[in-house]
Coordinates of C-alpha atoms (C1' of nucleotides) in Angstrom, one line a residue:
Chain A
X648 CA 0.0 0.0 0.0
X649 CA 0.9 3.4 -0.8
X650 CA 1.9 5.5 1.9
X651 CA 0.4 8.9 3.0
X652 CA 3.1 10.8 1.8
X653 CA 2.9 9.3 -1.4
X654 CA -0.6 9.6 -2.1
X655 CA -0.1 13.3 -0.8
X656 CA 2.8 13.9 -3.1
X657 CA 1.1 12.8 -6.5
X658 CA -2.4 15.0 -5.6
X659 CA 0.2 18.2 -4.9
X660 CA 2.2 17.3 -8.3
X661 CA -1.4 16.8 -9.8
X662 CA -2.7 20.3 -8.8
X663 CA 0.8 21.6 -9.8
X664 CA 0.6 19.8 -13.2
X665 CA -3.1 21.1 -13.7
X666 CA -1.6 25.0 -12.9
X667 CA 1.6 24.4 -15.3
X668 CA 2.6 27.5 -16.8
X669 CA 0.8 30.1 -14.9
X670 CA 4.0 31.2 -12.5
X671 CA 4.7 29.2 -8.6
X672 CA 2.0 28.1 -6.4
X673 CA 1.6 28.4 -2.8
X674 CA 2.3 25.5 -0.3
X675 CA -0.7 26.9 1.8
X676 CA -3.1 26.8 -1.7
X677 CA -1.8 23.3 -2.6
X678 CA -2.6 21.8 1.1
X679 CA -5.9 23.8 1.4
X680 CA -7.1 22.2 -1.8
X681 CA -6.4 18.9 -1.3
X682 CA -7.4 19.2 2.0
X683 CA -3.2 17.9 3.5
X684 CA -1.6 19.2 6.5
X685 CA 0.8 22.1 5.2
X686 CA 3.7 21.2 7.6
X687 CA 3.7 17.7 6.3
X688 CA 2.9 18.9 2.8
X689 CA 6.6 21.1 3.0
X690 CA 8.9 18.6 4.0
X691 CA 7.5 16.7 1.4
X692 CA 8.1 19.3 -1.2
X693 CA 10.9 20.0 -0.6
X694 CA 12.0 16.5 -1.2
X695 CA 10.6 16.5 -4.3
X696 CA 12.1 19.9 -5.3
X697 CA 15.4 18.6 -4.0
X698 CA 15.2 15.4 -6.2
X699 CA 14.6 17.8 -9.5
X700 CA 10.7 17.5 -10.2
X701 CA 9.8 20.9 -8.7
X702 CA 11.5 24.5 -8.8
X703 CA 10.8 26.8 -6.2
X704 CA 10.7 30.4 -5.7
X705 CA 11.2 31.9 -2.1
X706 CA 9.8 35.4 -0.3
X707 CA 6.7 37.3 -2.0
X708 CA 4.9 36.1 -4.8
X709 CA 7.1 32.8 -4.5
X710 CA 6.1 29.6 -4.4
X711 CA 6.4 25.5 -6.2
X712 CA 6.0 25.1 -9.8
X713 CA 6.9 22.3 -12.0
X714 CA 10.5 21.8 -12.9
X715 CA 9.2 20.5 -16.2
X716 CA 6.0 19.6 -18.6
X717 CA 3.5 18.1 -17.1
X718 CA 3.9 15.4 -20.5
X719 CA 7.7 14.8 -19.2
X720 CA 7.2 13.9 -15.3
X721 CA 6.3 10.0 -15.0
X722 CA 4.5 8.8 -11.9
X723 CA 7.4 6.5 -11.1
X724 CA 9.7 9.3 -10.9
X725 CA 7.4 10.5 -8.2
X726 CA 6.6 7.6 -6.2
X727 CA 10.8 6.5 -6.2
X728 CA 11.2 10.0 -4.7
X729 CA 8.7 9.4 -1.9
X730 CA 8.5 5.9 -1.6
X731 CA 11.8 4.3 -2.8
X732 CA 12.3 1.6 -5.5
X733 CA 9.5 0.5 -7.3
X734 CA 11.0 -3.2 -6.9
X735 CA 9.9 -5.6 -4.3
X736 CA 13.1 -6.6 -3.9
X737 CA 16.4 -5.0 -3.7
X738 CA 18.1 -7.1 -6.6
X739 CA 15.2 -6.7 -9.3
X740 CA 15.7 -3.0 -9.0
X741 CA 17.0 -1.3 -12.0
X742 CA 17.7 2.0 -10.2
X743 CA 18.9 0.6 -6.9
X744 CA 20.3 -2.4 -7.6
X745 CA 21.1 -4.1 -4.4
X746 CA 21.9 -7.8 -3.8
X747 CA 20.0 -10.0 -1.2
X748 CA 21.9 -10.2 1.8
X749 CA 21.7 -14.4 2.0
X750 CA 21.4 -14.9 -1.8
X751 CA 23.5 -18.0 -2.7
X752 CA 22.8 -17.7 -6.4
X753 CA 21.1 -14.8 -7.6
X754 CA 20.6 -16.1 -11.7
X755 CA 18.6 -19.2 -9.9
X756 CA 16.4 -17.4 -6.8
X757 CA 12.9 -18.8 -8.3
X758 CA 11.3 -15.4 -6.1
X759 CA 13.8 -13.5 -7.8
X760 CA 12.7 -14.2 -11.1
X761 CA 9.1 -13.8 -9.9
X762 CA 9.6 -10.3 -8.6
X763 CA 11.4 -9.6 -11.5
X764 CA 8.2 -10.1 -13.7
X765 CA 6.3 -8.0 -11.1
X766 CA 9.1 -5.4 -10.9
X767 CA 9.0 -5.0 -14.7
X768 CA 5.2 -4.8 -14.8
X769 CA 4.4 -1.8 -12.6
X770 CA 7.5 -0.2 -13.7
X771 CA 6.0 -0.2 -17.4
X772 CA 3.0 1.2 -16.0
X773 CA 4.1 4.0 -13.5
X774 CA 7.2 5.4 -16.2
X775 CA 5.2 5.4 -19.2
X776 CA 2.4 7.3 -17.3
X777 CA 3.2 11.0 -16.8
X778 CA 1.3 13.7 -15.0
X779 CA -0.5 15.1 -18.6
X780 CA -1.7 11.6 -18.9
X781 CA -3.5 11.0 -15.6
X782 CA -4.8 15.0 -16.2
X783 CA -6.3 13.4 -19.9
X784 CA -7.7 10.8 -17.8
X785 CA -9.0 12.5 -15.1
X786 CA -10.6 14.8 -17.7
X787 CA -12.0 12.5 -20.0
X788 CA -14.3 10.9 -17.3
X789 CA -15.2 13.6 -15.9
X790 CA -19.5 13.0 -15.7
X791 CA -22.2 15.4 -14.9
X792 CA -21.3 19.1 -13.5
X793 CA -19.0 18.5 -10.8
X794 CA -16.0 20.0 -9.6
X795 CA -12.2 18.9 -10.6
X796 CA -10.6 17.5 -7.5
X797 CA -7.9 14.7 -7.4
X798 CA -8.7 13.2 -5.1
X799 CA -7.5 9.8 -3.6
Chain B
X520 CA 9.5 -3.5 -1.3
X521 CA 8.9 -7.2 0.3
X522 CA 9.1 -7.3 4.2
X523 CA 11.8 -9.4 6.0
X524 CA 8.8 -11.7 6.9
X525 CA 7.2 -11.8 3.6
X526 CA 10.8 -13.1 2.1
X527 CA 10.9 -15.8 5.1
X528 CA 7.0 -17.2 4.3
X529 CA 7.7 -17.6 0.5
X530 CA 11.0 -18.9 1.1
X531 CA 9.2 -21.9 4.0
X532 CA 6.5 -22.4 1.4
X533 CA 9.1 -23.0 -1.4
X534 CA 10.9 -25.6 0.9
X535 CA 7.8 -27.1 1.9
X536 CA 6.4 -27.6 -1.5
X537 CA 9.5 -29.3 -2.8
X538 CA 9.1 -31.9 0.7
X539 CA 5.1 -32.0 -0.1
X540 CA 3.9 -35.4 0.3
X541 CA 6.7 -36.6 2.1
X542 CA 4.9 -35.8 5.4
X543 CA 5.2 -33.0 7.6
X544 CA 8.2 -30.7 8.1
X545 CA 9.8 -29.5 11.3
X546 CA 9.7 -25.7 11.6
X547 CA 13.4 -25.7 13.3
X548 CA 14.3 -27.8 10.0
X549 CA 13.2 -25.4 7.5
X550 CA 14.4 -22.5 9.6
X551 CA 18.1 -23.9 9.4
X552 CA 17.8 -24.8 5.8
X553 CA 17.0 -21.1 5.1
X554 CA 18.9 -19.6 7.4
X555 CA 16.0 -18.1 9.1
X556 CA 15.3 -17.1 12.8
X557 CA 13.4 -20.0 14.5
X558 CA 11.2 -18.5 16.5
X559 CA 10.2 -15.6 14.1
X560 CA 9.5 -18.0 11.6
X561 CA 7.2 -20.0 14.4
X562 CA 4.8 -16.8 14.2
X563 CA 4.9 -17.0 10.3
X564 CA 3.6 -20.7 10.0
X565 CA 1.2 -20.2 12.2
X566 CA -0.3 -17.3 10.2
X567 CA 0.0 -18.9 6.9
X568 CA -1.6 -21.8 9.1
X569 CA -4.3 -20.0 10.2
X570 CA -5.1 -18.8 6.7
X571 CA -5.5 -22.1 5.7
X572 CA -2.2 -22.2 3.5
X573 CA -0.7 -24.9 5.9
X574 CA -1.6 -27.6 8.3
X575 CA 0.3 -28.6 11.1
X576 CA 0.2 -31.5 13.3
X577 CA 1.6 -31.3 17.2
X578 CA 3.9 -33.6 19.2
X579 CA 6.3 -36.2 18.2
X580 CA 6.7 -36.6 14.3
X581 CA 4.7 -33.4 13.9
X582 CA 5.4 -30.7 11.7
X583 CA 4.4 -28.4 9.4
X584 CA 3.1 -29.1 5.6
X585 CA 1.1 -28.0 2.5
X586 CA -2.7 -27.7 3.1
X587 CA -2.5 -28.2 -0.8
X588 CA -0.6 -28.9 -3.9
X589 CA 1.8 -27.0 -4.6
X590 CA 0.3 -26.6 -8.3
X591 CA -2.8 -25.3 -5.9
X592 CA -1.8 -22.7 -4.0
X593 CA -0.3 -19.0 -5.0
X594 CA 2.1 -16.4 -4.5
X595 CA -0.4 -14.0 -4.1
X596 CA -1.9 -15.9 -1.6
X597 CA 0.9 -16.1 0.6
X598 CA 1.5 -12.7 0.3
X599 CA -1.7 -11.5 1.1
X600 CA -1.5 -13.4 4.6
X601 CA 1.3 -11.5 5.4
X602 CA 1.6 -8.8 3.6
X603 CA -2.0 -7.8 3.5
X604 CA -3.9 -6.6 0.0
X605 CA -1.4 -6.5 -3.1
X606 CA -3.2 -3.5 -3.7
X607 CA -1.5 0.0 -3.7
X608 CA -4.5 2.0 -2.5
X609 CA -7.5 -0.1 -0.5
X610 CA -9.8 1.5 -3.2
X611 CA -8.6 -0.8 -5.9
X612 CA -8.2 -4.1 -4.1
X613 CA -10.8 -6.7 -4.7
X614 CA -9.9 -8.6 -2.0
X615 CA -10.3 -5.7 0.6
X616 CA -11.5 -2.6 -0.8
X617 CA -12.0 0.0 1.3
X618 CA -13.1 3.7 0.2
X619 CA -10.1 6.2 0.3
X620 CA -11.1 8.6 3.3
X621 CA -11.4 11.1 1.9
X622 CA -12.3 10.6 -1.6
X623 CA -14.7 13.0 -3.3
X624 CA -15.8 11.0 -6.6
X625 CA -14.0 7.3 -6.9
X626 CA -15.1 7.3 -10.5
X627 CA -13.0 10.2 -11.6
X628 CA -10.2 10.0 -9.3
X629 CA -7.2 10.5 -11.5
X630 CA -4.6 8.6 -9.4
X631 CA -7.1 5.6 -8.4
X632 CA -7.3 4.5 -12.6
X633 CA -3.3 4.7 -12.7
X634 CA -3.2 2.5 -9.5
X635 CA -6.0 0.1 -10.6
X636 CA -3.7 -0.7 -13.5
X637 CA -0.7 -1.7 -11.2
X638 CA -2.5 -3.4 -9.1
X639 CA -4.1 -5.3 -12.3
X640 CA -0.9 -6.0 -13.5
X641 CA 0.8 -7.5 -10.5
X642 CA -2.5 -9.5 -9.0
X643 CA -2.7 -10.8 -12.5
X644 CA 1.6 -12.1 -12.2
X645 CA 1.3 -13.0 -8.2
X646 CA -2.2 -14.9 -8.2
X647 CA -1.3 -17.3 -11.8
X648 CA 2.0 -18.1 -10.4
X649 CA 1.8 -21.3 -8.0
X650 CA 4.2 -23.0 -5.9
X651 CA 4.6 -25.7 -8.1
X652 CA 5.6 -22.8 -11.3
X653 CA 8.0 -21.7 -9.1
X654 CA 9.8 -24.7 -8.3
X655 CA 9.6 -25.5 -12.2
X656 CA 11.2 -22.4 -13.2
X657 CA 13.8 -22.8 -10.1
X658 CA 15.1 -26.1 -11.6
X659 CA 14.5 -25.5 -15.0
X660 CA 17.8 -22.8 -14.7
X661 CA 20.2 -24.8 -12.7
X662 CA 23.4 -24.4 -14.1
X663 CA 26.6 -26.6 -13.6
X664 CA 25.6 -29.1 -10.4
X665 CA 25.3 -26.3 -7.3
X666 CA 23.1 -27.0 -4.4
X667 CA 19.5 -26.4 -4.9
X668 CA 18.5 -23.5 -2.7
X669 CA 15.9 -20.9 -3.0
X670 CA 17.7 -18.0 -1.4
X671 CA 16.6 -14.7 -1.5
Chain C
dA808 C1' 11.4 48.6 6.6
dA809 C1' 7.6 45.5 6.3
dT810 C1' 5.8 41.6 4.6
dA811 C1' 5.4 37.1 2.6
dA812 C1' 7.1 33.2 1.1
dA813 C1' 10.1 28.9 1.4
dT814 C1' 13.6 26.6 4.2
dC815 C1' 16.0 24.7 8.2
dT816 C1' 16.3 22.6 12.7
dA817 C1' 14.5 19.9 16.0
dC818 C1' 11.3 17.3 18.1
dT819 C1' 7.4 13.8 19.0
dA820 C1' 3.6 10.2 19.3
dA821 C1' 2.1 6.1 17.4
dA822 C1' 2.5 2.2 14.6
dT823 C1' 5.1 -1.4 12.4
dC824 C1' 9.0 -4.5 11.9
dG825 C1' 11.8 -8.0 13.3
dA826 C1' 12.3 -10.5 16.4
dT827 C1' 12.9 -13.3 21.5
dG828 C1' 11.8 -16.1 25.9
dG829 C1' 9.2 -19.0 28.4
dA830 C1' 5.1 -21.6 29.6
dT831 C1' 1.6 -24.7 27.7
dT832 C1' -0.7 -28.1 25.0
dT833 C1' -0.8 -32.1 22.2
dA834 C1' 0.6 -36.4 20.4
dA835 C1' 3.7 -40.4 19.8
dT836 C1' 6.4 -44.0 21.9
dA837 C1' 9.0 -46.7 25.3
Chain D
dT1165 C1' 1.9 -44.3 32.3
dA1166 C1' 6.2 -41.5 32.0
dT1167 C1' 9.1 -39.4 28.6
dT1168 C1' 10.0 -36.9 24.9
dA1169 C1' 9.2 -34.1 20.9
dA1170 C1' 6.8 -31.2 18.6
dA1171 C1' 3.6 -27.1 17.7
dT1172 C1' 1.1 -23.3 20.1
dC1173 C1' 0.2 -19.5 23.1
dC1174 C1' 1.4 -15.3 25.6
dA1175 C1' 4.0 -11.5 26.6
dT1176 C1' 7.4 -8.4 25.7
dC1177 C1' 11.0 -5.6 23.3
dG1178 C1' 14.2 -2.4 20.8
dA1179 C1' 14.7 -0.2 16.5
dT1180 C1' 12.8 2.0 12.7
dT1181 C1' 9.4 4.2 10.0
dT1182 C1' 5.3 7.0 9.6
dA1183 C1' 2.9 11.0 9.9
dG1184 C1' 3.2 14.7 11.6
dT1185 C1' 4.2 19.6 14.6
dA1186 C1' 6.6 24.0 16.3
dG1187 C1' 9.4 27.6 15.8
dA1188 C1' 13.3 30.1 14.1
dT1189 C1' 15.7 31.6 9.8
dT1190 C1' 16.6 32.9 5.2
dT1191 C1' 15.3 35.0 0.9
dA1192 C1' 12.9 37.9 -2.0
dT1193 C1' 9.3 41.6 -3.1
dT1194 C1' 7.0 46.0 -2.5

DNA sequence: AATAAATCTACTAAATCGATGGATTTAATA
DNA sequence: TATTAAATCCATCGATTTAGTAGATTTATT
């Protein structure tokens, strides 16, 4: 399961994606519309800016924008910022490639080879999916009058 | 990524499907095979047990073994017993949905339809991928005449 | 100088993870 | 029936992670 931070970290890119383009956003805006705690909401980013997928501008009129298109950040670039690898296990990951501690033989672990196919299954998913993609979605099934929200 | 104890039950499982019809299996046995703490592995069987994954029989000659074949029973099983739902938010686990909190409109949350797919994606790898597959695939790539070990 | 914003530092409560120790129950066998 | 060998139950524990919070500081604008 996702955690709260990550869940809170792809509705702030989300609202951030949405507002591409029309100058830095306000922490305070971000957590009020999504209805997050701003402290929490800060550290996270910050993290996030810190990692490269947001720019920020400090004093007056400052504020978080994206540090890119919305059509050139990938969920899985957000979700390995907050949450780690994607992998289930540390020597399936591509990005953090770590061997098992007690892993006689890595090229004949039958979970490894499992995981693998798991690892390589979400990671298609979450890096081919990028924040103008889930705004598309969110768009297209949009049904009656209601409000925009991303909600989780 | 996979918890300690979610490494330790798939590893047990693997061991005891290999020994499966040979009667039962002593925990301290498969905990020195796989190099795993004995008594944290106790708590493990007993869950998987409780699930009905395993069955166990008390005093002398007892033991623990499969409560099915091996071609019967799934890694998405086992990891659901200790891992809980495979899915990454509760709203898109079949298993055990649960509404997000605080949700506005499920049906055009952006992030939910991304996660649905991952959690499509992996349930459909984890729950087609028994025991006995694994054990297949394990042997299947031995190379030159090691030991035979499922190590993580 | 005043104000408004992010940023840094430091802390905390609660839950989860990864175990361990010891008593108890159950079953086989000598 | 006594002994032995096994799972099972109960209780606890230290470390880490999660999900925050408080308050001071820095940076930029007006």
């Amino acid at each position: 399961m996702l955690s709260q931070k990550a869940k809170y970290a792809l509705k702030a890119m989300l609202v951030l994606a949405r507002e591409s383009g029309r100058g830095p956003i306000l922490i305070a805006d971000i957590a009020q519309r999504e209805r997050m705690p701003r402290k929490f909401l800060e550290v996270i980013l910050l993290e996030l800016r810190n990692q490269g997928l947001l720019q920020s501008r400090k004093g007056k009129g400052g504020g978080y924008f994206l540090a890119r298109q919305p059509s050139q950040i990938t969920m899985g670039e957000i979700l390995r910022v907050v949450e780690g690898p994607l992998a289930p296990l540390p020597c399936v990951s591509k990005v953090a490639y770590r061997r098992c501690d007690e892993c006689h033989d890595e090229r004949t672990c039958a979970i490894r080879m499992v995981m693998k196919d798991v690892r390589e299954a979400t990671a298609h998913i979450l890096d081919s999916t990028t924040l103008a993609d889930v705004l598309k979605r969110a768009d297209s099934t949009i049904h009656g009058r209601g409000a925009l929200i991303y909600a989780i």
